[in-house]
Amino acid sequence: MQASVPKIAIDQLIDIVRAGGRVRTGIDIFNKQGQLLLEKDVLVFDVKIMENVKRLGAEWIPIVNGNAGGLWDKDGKQIGLPGAIPKVVERPQPPPKMQVSEIDHKINEIRELKGIAAKKYEHAKGCIKEALVSIQESGGEIDYAPIAETVTSLLDFLAKNDNAFSYLTREIFSSDDYLYNHSINVCTIGTVIMKKFNESFNTVVNSFLNNVPNNNLSESQQNEKSFSYFLPDDLRDISIGFFMHDLGKALIDKEILHKPGSLTEAEFEIMKTHSTEKGLELLEKNRLSNPYISNISVYHHANLYQDEPRCYPSGKNHTAIPPYAKVCKLADIYDAMTSKRCYKEALNPVGVVTDIFQKYAGKDPLLQYILHSFVKSVGIYPPGSIIALTNGQLAYVLDSQGPTLLPVTDVHGETLKGKPDIMVLDKESEAAGLKVDRRKPPISPLDAYKILPEYLLKTIQGAL
Ligand SMILES: [Fe+2]
Ligand SMILES: [Fe+2]
């Protein structure tokens, strides 16, 4: 059926419009990236529009007569459709193999990473489960060695790929294993933020140090001026701290811990002790004196700026809260908001990143630095989220760099049947008017799940 639709060379349409004529396609025109170039009902009489369509990659344009499509000359007289028009040649066959192989390659990459991630995740889940059961059964004892080993294994995985944490399972359907999933998610997200924070902080300090001459230093000492805020061993301990940050919850009454509604003031006071008294009690009982681990346990709900409400322990000057504890708090909020809980659905990560940024931006210079590391880590458009484009399409984020997207619906919100090309939202597409539609509220992960094409769903199931 597609083959019977007459197609006209874009240059020929440009000639018609330039000569004062009109063009209406009668069918939405997309380029290979799935970008809408021309809507079916638009009557084109401005040559710039046609030139733009050509610039965005269209070579041959179908004209569907039956849908009110057609060509008209400057006097409004209809021009006969292809066949009658000279210079119309059949569109050369597009290279479908190329399109399919590009998307298949990316899908295979995701599948492979998800396979490794799923194993790491299950192992980590078993580890945290064991620790929580052990605390409950023994009144607070844990085996630290498997925890350290599990976190090291997660760190190896995260080192392989900048977006690796997004391939780890995100539970949007059930809140049953929330505490286990949450411990792993906070550990992985926090680790990525810490890595970014440390790298960019070190770069700034080192560039300053390298511009400070010190004649008392030998030449080799001059060359060695390299500062590192956190060393690899520190970063590993911090990641272990992230993994263990909520272990104190194992000592909180289950009724309060799993209460579906909001907590009373008295219950909230008890809940608060998971990070302070109970958390510290646990570390002391197991003779874990590492300051990174204990600071994370105590301060992961502390104030990120002076006088931030409902934070604990209260009364602490925000400058005294270590940056890694602040990172833990951001990762904690991000994970809590993007996961299903017994009292709420999971939220779209795109909206959550924006909300967190807006809430904490401009409060304190160091916090601003941490916030930038957070946004760079999860991305303004985190992989796995669904975003709306200004042309009405919905797209799945493959990579926050770009962002690189896979269109999943057409402009009317209908799920695409085939596999479109991957598109990158760069300056060029923005100049052409295609960008993320930030006016539309982010689609919830559950709704997103309903519109994803089958092939993508199979690959990422459980990853949203
Ligand atoms: Fe907590
Ligand atoms: Fe937490």
Short mmCIF file of C-alpha atoms and ligand atoms in Angstrom, two decimals:
data_model
loop_
_atom_site.label_atom_id
_atom_site.label_comp_id
_atom_site.label_asym_id
_atom_site.label_seq_id
_atom_site.Cartn_x
_atom_site.Cartn_y
_atom_site.Cartn_z
CA MET A 1 0.00 0.00 0.00
CA GLN A 2 2.89 2.30 0.92
CA ALA A 3 4.48 1.62 -2.46
CA SER A 4 1.42 2.95 -4.32
CA VAL A 5 1.63 6.39 -2.66
CA PRO A 6 3.28 8.73 -5.15
CA LYS A 7 6.42 10.43 -3.90
CA ILE A 8 7.88 13.64 -5.18
CA ALA A 9 11.44 14.87 -4.95
CA ILE A 10 11.79 17.58 -2.31
CA ASP A 11 13.64 19.81 -4.81
CA GLN A 12 10.65 19.66 -7.10
CA LEU A 13 8.30 20.69 -4.30
CA ILE A 14 10.64 23.55 -3.43
CA ASP A 15 10.46 24.68 -7.08
CA ILE A 16 6.64 24.57 -7.00
CA VAL A 17 6.40 26.61 -3.77
CA ARG A 18 9.10 29.04 -4.89
CA ALA A 19 7.07 29.68 -8.03
CA GLY A 20 4.09 30.70 -5.84
CA GLY A 21 2.41 27.29 -5.70
CA ARG A 22 1.08 25.32 -2.70
CA VAL A 23 1.74 21.84 -1.31
CA ARG A 24 -0.26 19.73 1.13
CA THR A 25 1.04 16.23 1.84
CA GLY A 26 -2.11 14.62 3.31
CA ILE A 27 0.18 12.48 5.48
CA ASP A 28 2.52 13.31 8.38
CA ILE A 29 6.13 13.40 7.18
CA PHE A 30 8.89 12.12 9.45
CA ASN A 31 12.62 11.81 8.93
CA LYS A 32 14.59 8.67 9.74
CA GLN A 33 15.02 9.81 13.34
CA GLY A 34 11.25 9.77 13.82
CA GLN A 35 11.13 13.56 13.90
CA LEU A 36 7.93 15.12 12.56
CA LEU A 37 8.86 17.42 9.69
CA LEU A 38 5.51 18.33 8.24
CA GLU A 39 1.97 17.78 9.42
CA LYS A 40 -0.51 16.27 7.00
CA ASP A 41 -3.01 19.16 7.04
CA VAL A 42 -0.57 22.02 6.66
CA LEU A 43 -0.82 23.91 3.37
CA VAL A 44 2.74 24.97 2.59
CA PHE A 45 3.22 28.20 0.66
CA ASP A 46 6.44 29.40 2.33
CA VAL A 47 9.53 28.08 0.61
CA LYS A 48 11.49 28.29 3.86
CA ILE A 49 9.33 25.53 5.33
CA MET A 50 10.09 23.27 2.38
CA GLU A 51 13.80 24.05 2.58
CA ASN A 52 13.74 23.23 6.28
CA VAL A 53 12.09 19.89 5.56
CA LYS A 54 14.89 19.17 3.08
CA ARG A 55 17.57 20.26 5.58
CA LEU A 56 16.16 17.84 8.17
CA GLY A 57 16.69 14.92 5.87
CA ALA A 58 13.61 14.42 3.69
CA GLU A 59 14.41 13.62 0.05
CA TRP A 60 11.12 12.24 -1.26
CA ILE A 61 7.73 13.35 -0.04
CA PRO A 62 4.57 11.26 -0.43
CA ILE A 63 1.43 13.15 -1.44
CA VAL A 64 -1.79 11.39 -0.45
CA ASN A 65 -4.50 12.74 -2.69
CA GLY A 66 -7.30 10.94 -0.87
CA ASN A 67 -6.39 12.77 2.38
CA ALA A 68 -6.75 16.22 0.83
CA GLY A 69 -3.08 16.20 -0.13
CA GLY A 70 -2.12 17.79 -3.41
CA LEU A 71 -0.15 20.35 -5.37
CA TRP A 72 -1.42 23.69 -6.66
CA ASP A 73 0.16 26.28 -8.93
CA LYS A 74 0.31 30.03 -8.21
CA ASP A 75 -3.19 30.48 -9.64
CA GLY A 76 -4.62 27.86 -7.29
CA LYS A 77 -5.05 25.34 -10.08
CA GLN A 78 -4.40 21.77 -8.99
CA ILE A 79 -1.33 20.22 -10.54
CA GLY A 80 -1.59 16.60 -11.51
CA LEU A 81 0.00 14.19 -9.12
CA PRO A 82 3.11 12.11 -9.88
CA GLY A 83 3.19 10.24 -13.01
CA ALA A 84 2.11 13.43 -14.74
CA ILE A 85 4.88 15.41 -13.17
CA PRO A 86 8.21 15.25 -14.90
CA LYS A 87 11.41 14.43 -13.08
CA VAL A 88 9.61 12.26 -10.49
CA VAL A 89 11.57 9.12 -9.92
CA GLU A 90 10.85 6.29 -7.53
CA ARG A 91 12.41 6.82 -4.13
CA PRO A 92 15.53 4.76 -3.80
CA GLN A 93 15.18 1.96 -1.25
CA PRO A 94 16.17 3.22 2.21
CA PRO A 95 18.72 1.15 4.04
CA PRO A 96 16.40 -0.54 6.58
CA LYS A 97 19.16 -2.88 7.70
CA MET A 98 21.19 0.09 8.95
CA GLN A 99 18.25 1.42 10.95
CA VAL A 100 17.46 -1.94 12.46
CA SER A 101 21.06 -2.76 13.27
CA GLU A 102 21.63 0.54 15.08
CA ILE A 103 18.63 0.11 17.37
CA ASP A 104 19.24 -3.62 17.76
CA HIS A 105 22.81 -2.90 18.72
CA LYS A 106 21.69 -0.49 21.44
CA ILE A 107 18.96 -2.86 22.64
CA ASN A 108 21.46 -5.71 22.83
CA GLU A 109 23.79 -3.48 24.79
CA ILE A 110 21.01 -2.68 27.27
CA ARG A 111 20.03 -6.37 27.46
CA GLU A 112 23.60 -7.38 28.19
CA LEU A 113 24.09 -4.73 30.87
CA LYS A 114 20.73 -5.58 32.40
CA GLY A 115 21.69 -9.23 32.54
CA ILE A 116 24.84 -8.46 34.53
CA ALA A 117 23.00 -5.84 36.61
CA ALA A 118 20.21 -8.28 37.51
CA LYS A 119 22.73 -10.79 38.89
CA LYS A 120 24.58 -8.13 40.88
CA TYR A 121 21.28 -6.79 42.15
CA GLU A 122 19.96 -10.16 43.29
CA HIS A 123 23.22 -10.89 45.07
CA ALA A 124 23.18 -7.48 46.80
CA LYS A 125 19.54 -7.98 47.74
CA GLY A 126 20.37 -11.32 49.36
CA CYS A 127 23.19 -9.66 51.26
CA ILE A 128 21.13 -6.79 52.70
CA LYS A 129 18.27 -9.18 53.49
CA GLU A 130 20.64 -11.37 55.46
CA ALA A 131 22.02 -8.36 57.34
CA LEU A 132 18.52 -7.16 58.27
CA VAL A 133 17.39 -10.63 59.39
CA SER A 134 20.56 -11.04 61.41
CA ILE A 135 19.99 -7.68 63.14
CA GLN A 136 16.41 -8.59 63.99
CA GLU A 137 17.27 -12.09 65.22
CA SER A 138 20.40 -11.24 67.17
CA GLY A 139 19.34 -7.82 68.39
CA GLY A 140 21.90 -6.00 66.26
CA GLU A 141 24.69 -8.24 65.00
CA ILE A 142 25.83 -8.21 61.38
CA ASP A 143 28.55 -9.83 59.34
CA TYR A 144 30.48 -6.92 57.79
CA ALA A 145 32.69 -8.92 55.37
CA PRO A 146 29.94 -9.96 52.89
CA ILE A 147 28.59 -6.40 52.92
CA ALA A 148 31.99 -4.96 51.97
CA GLU A 149 32.42 -7.68 49.34
CA THR A 150 28.99 -7.01 47.82
CA VAL A 151 29.59 -3.26 47.61
CA THR A 152 32.98 -3.82 45.98
CA SER A 153 31.31 -6.00 43.36
CA LEU A 154 28.69 -3.28 42.71
CA LEU A 155 31.48 -0.71 42.37
CA ASP A 156 33.21 -2.87 39.74
CA PHE A 157 30.01 -2.91 37.72
CA LEU A 158 29.44 0.83 38.07
CA ALA A 159 32.99 1.53 36.89
CA LYS A 160 32.18 -0.13 33.55
CA ASN A 161 29.53 2.30 32.37
CA ASP A 162 28.55 5.83 33.38
CA ASN A 163 24.86 4.97 33.21
CA ALA A 164 25.24 1.53 34.76
CA PHE A 165 23.12 2.29 37.81
CA SER A 166 20.12 2.98 35.60
CA TYR A 167 20.21 -0.64 34.38
CA LEU A 168 19.76 -1.92 37.90
CA THR A 169 16.17 -2.93 38.57
CA ARG A 170 13.77 -0.18 39.62
CA GLU A 171 10.71 -1.57 41.28
CA ILE A 172 7.62 0.33 40.17
CA PHE A 173 4.98 -2.36 40.71
CA SER A 174 5.58 -3.51 44.23
CA SER A 175 6.79 -1.98 47.45
CA ASP A 176 7.39 -5.34 49.15
CA ASP A 177 11.16 -5.31 48.96
CA TYR A 178 11.48 -1.55 49.28
CA LEU A 179 14.11 -1.50 51.98
CA TYR A 180 16.37 -3.98 50.16
CA ASN A 181 16.01 -2.20 46.81
CA HIS A 182 16.40 1.19 48.45
CA SER A 183 19.71 0.24 50.11
CA ILE A 184 21.13 -0.90 46.76
CA ASN A 185 19.75 2.09 44.84
CA VAL A 186 21.06 4.65 47.33
CA CYS A 187 24.43 2.90 47.25
CA THR A 188 24.68 2.90 43.44
CA ILE A 189 23.21 6.35 42.79
CA GLY A 190 25.20 7.87 45.67
CA THR A 191 28.40 6.24 44.44
CA VAL A 192 28.00 7.74 40.96
CA ILE A 193 27.30 11.20 42.44
CA MET A 194 30.30 10.95 44.77
CA LYS A 195 32.58 9.98 41.89
CA LYS A 196 31.44 13.01 39.85
CA PHE A 197 31.64 15.33 42.86
CA ASN A 198 35.14 14.17 43.76
CA GLU A 199 36.43 14.41 40.18
CA SER A 200 35.14 17.90 39.54
CA PHE A 201 36.16 19.16 42.99
CA ASN A 202 39.69 17.81 42.48
CA THR A 203 39.92 19.41 39.04
CA VAL A 204 39.05 22.84 40.43
CA VAL A 205 41.48 22.59 43.35
CA ASN A 206 44.29 21.21 41.19
CA SER A 207 43.93 23.90 38.57
CA PHE A 208 44.21 26.44 41.39
CA LEU A 209 47.24 24.68 42.92
CA ASN A 210 49.01 24.46 39.60
CA ASN A 211 48.83 28.20 39.25
CA VAL A 212 50.36 28.87 42.65
CA PRO A 213 54.16 29.04 42.37
CA ASN A 214 56.08 27.77 45.34
CA ASN A 215 59.80 28.31 45.05
CA ASN A 216 60.53 26.22 48.13
CA LEU A 217 59.44 23.08 46.33
CA SER A 218 61.76 21.02 44.14
CA GLU A 219 60.85 20.59 40.48
CA SER A 220 59.47 17.09 41.07
CA GLN A 221 57.43 18.32 44.05
CA GLN A 222 56.09 21.15 41.89
CA ASN A 223 54.89 18.58 39.38
CA GLU A 224 53.24 16.53 42.09
CA LYS A 225 50.76 19.15 43.17
CA SER A 226 47.75 17.02 42.87
CA PHE A 227 44.95 17.13 45.38
CA SER A 228 42.37 14.45 45.99
CA TYR A 229 39.45 15.19 48.30
CA PHE A 230 38.54 11.53 48.66
CA LEU A 231 40.94 8.69 47.88
CA PRO A 232 39.71 5.40 46.32
CA ASP A 233 39.62 3.68 49.72
CA ASP A 234 37.59 6.58 51.16
CA LEU A 235 35.16 6.34 48.27
CA ARG A 236 34.74 2.62 48.86
CA ASP A 237 33.99 3.17 52.55
CA ILE A 238 31.52 5.89 51.62
CA SER A 239 29.75 3.49 49.23
CA ILE A 240 29.57 0.90 52.02
CA GLY A 241 28.08 3.62 54.21
CA PHE A 242 25.44 4.32 51.53
CA PHE A 243 24.59 0.60 51.39
CA MET A 244 24.22 0.43 55.18
CA HIS A 245 22.61 3.85 55.71
CA ASP A 246 19.17 2.53 56.76
CA LEU A 247 20.19 -0.64 58.62
CA GLY A 248 18.95 1.01 61.83
CA LYS A 249 15.43 0.50 60.45
CA ALA A 250 15.73 -3.18 61.30
CA LEU A 251 15.44 -2.12 64.94
CA ILE A 252 12.29 -0.03 64.40
CA ASP A 253 8.86 -1.43 65.21
CA LYS A 254 7.46 -3.09 62.05
CA GLU A 255 4.05 -1.46 62.50
CA ILE A 256 5.63 1.96 62.24
CA LEU A 257 8.12 1.00 59.53
CA HIS A 258 5.44 -0.39 57.19
CA LYS A 259 2.59 1.95 58.12
CA PRO A 260 0.74 2.77 54.88
CA GLY A 261 -0.45 6.22 56.00
CA SER A 262 1.49 9.17 57.35
CA LEU A 263 3.14 8.82 60.75
CA THR A 264 1.92 10.56 63.89
CA GLU A 265 4.39 12.94 65.55
CA ALA A 266 5.16 10.28 68.18
CA GLU A 267 5.73 7.61 65.51
CA PHE A 268 7.91 9.98 63.51
CA GLU A 269 10.07 10.55 66.61
CA ILE A 270 10.59 6.78 66.85
CA MET A 271 11.30 6.51 63.12
CA LYS A 272 13.97 9.21 63.40
CA THR A 273 16.02 7.02 65.72
CA HIS A 274 16.84 4.63 62.84
CA SER A 275 19.56 7.02 61.74
CA THR A 276 20.71 8.35 65.09
CA GLU A 277 20.44 6.14 68.20
CA LYS A 278 19.58 2.82 66.52
CA GLY A 279 22.00 3.33 63.66
CA LEU A 280 24.85 4.22 66.00
CA GLU A 281 23.95 1.43 68.43
CA LEU A 282 24.26 -1.01 65.57
CA LEU A 283 27.66 0.26 64.46
CA GLU A 284 28.99 0.26 68.02
CA LYS A 285 27.72 -3.25 68.69
CA ASN A 286 29.59 -4.48 65.61
CA ARG A 287 32.66 -2.37 66.43
CA LEU A 288 32.41 -0.48 63.12
CA SER A 289 34.16 2.77 63.87
CA ASN A 290 34.68 3.99 60.31
CA PRO A 291 33.71 7.71 60.42
CA TYR A 292 32.33 7.68 56.86
CA ILE A 293 29.90 4.88 57.71
CA SER A 294 28.79 6.40 61.01
CA ASN A 295 28.44 9.96 59.62
CA ILE A 296 26.28 8.65 56.78
CA SER A 297 24.11 6.73 59.21
CA VAL A 298 23.64 9.72 61.51
CA TYR A 299 23.36 12.57 58.99
CA HIS A 300 21.57 11.13 55.95
CA HIS A 301 18.39 13.00 56.95
CA ALA A 302 20.19 16.15 58.14
CA ASN A 303 19.61 19.65 56.81
CA LEU A 304 21.23 20.41 53.45
CA TYR A 305 20.99 24.13 54.14
CA GLN A 306 20.48 26.18 57.28
CA ASP A 307 17.00 25.79 58.77
CA GLU A 308 15.73 23.20 56.27
CA PRO A 309 12.53 21.94 57.92
CA ARG A 310 11.80 18.39 59.15
CA CYS A 311 15.43 17.30 59.17
CA TYR A 312 17.20 15.28 61.83
CA PRO A 313 19.29 15.40 63.88
CA SER A 314 18.21 19.00 64.21
CA GLY A 315 20.17 22.00 65.38
CA LYS A 316 23.23 21.15 63.32
CA ASN A 317 24.89 23.85 61.24
CA HIS A 318 24.62 22.70 57.63
CA THR A 319 28.31 23.43 57.02
CA ALA A 320 29.18 20.75 59.59
CA ILE A 321 27.36 18.01 57.64
CA PRO A 322 29.94 16.14 55.51
CA PRO A 323 29.38 16.36 51.74
CA TYR A 324 29.06 12.57 51.38
CA ALA A 325 26.19 12.55 53.92
CA LYS A 326 24.50 15.25 51.82
CA VAL A 327 25.02 13.09 48.72
CA CYS A 328 23.37 10.20 50.58
CA LYS A 329 20.39 12.38 51.38
CA LEU A 330 19.94 13.41 47.71
CA ALA A 331 20.24 9.79 46.53
CA ASP A 332 17.80 8.78 49.28
CA ILE A 333 15.18 11.36 48.22
CA TYR A 334 15.62 10.54 44.52
CA ASP A 335 15.17 6.82 45.10
CA ALA A 336 12.23 7.23 47.49
CA MET A 337 10.39 9.44 44.98
CA THR A 338 11.07 7.24 41.95
CA SER A 339 10.09 3.99 43.71
CA LYS A 340 6.68 2.62 44.57
CA ARG A 341 5.92 2.80 48.27
CA CYS A 342 3.03 1.32 50.19
CA TYR A 343 1.39 4.78 50.19
CA LYS A 344 2.29 6.14 46.71
CA GLU A 345 3.11 5.26 43.11
CA ALA A 346 6.57 5.67 41.59
CA LEU A 347 7.17 9.09 39.99
CA ASN A 348 8.84 9.78 36.66
CA PRO A 349 12.59 10.40 37.26
CA VAL A 350 12.56 13.44 34.92
CA GLY A 351 10.14 15.35 37.16
CA VAL A 352 11.93 14.18 40.31
CA VAL A 353 15.34 15.48 39.17
CA THR A 354 13.78 18.86 38.36
CA ASP A 355 11.92 19.04 41.70
CA ILE A 356 15.04 18.21 43.72
CA PHE A 357 17.13 20.70 41.79
CA GLN A 358 14.57 23.47 42.22
CA LYS A 359 14.16 22.74 45.92
CA TYR A 360 17.87 22.99 46.73
CA ALA A 361 19.34 25.28 44.06
CA GLY A 362 21.02 28.50 45.22
CA LYS A 363 20.95 27.67 48.94
CA ASP A 364 24.65 27.16 49.57
CA PRO A 365 27.78 27.11 47.30
CA LEU A 366 29.00 23.63 48.27
CA LEU A 367 25.48 22.24 48.09
CA GLN A 368 25.18 23.76 44.62
CA TYR A 369 28.32 21.86 43.65
CA ILE A 370 26.88 18.61 45.00
CA LEU A 371 23.59 19.33 43.25
CA HIS A 372 25.36 19.73 39.91
CA SER A 373 27.11 16.39 40.46
CA PHE A 374 23.72 14.86 41.23
CA VAL A 375 22.10 16.21 38.05
CA LYS A 376 25.12 15.20 35.96
CA SER A 377 24.97 11.70 37.44
CA VAL A 378 21.31 10.91 37.03
CA GLY A 379 21.02 13.24 34.02
CA ILE A 380 18.30 15.82 33.48
CA TYR A 381 16.72 13.04 31.46
CA PRO A 382 17.72 9.84 33.27
CA PRO A 383 18.01 6.71 31.10
CA GLY A 384 14.85 4.68 31.28
CA SER A 385 12.52 7.64 31.63
CA ILE A 386 9.87 8.67 29.14
CA ILE A 387 9.81 12.22 27.88
CA ALA A 388 7.38 14.19 25.72
CA LEU A 389 8.66 16.04 22.66
CA THR A 390 7.33 19.29 21.24
CA ASN A 391 5.96 17.45 18.19
CA GLY A 392 3.69 15.36 20.42
CA GLN A 393 5.77 12.18 20.33
CA LEU A 394 6.86 10.30 23.43
CA ALA A 395 10.40 8.96 23.57
CA TYR A 396 12.31 6.54 25.78
CA VAL A 397 15.64 7.88 27.07
CA LEU A 398 18.47 5.53 26.11
CA ASP A 399 21.27 7.78 27.26
CA SER A 400 21.19 11.07 29.14
CA GLN A 401 24.05 12.29 26.92
CA GLY A 402 22.34 14.26 24.19
CA PRO A 403 19.84 13.02 25.34
CA THR A 404 19.76 9.99 23.06
CA LEU A 405 16.20 8.87 22.53
CA LEU A 406 14.11 6.13 21.05
CA PRO A 407 10.74 7.44 19.84
CA VAL A 408 8.00 5.13 21.14
CA THR A 409 4.84 6.82 19.83
CA ASP A 410 3.77 8.87 16.85
CA VAL A 411 2.65 12.48 17.22
CA HIS A 412 -0.82 11.34 18.28
CA GLY A 413 0.48 9.18 21.12
CA GLU A 414 -0.06 5.88 19.30
CA THR A 415 2.63 3.29 19.98
CA LEU A 416 4.96 2.91 17.00
CA LYS A 417 4.77 -0.55 15.48
CA GLY A 418 8.26 -0.71 14.00
CA LYS A 419 11.67 0.16 15.32
CA PRO A 420 12.50 3.77 14.53
CA ASP A 421 15.99 5.21 14.36
CA ILE A 422 17.60 6.45 17.54
CA MET A 423 17.46 10.24 17.72
CA VAL A 424 19.78 12.63 19.49
CA LEU A 425 18.30 15.91 20.64
CA ASP A 426 21.13 18.22 19.73
CA LYS A 427 21.44 21.90 18.84
CA GLU A 428 20.42 21.17 15.26
CA SER A 429 17.14 19.52 16.19
CA GLU A 430 16.48 22.27 18.72
CA ALA A 431 17.02 24.90 16.01
CA ALA A 432 14.44 23.05 13.93
CA GLY A 433 11.95 23.33 16.80
CA LEU A 434 12.19 19.78 18.16
CA LYS A 435 12.97 19.64 21.84
CA VAL A 436 11.69 18.20 25.10
CA ASP A 437 8.26 19.57 25.89
CA ARG A 438 8.76 20.75 29.43
CA ARG A 439 5.23 22.15 29.67
CA LYS A 440 3.76 18.65 29.75
CA PRO A 441 3.78 16.92 33.13
CA PRO A 442 6.09 13.91 33.15
CA ILE A 443 4.29 10.67 32.36
CA SER A 444 4.18 8.26 35.30
CA PRO A 445 6.28 5.07 34.96
CA LEU A 446 3.09 2.96 35.15
CA ASP A 447 1.49 4.85 32.25
CA ALA A 448 4.76 4.72 30.35
CA TYR A 449 4.76 0.96 30.76
CA LYS A 450 1.42 0.79 28.95
CA ILE A 451 2.60 2.57 25.80
CA LEU A 452 6.01 1.00 25.30
CA PRO A 453 6.39 -1.19 22.20
CA GLU A 454 6.66 -4.91 22.83
CA TYR A 455 10.30 -5.29 21.77
CA LEU A 456 11.43 -2.53 24.16
CA LEU A 457 9.27 -3.79 26.98
CA LYS A 458 10.86 -7.21 26.79
CA THR A 459 14.32 -5.72 27.02
CA ILE A 460 13.79 -3.31 29.85
CA GLN A 461 11.07 -5.05 31.82
CA GLY A 462 11.49 -4.05 35.41
CA ALA A 463 13.98 -1.30 34.53
CA LEU A 464 11.68 1.68 34.60
FE FE B 1 16.94 6.80 56.51
FE FE B 2 16.97 5.76 53.17
#
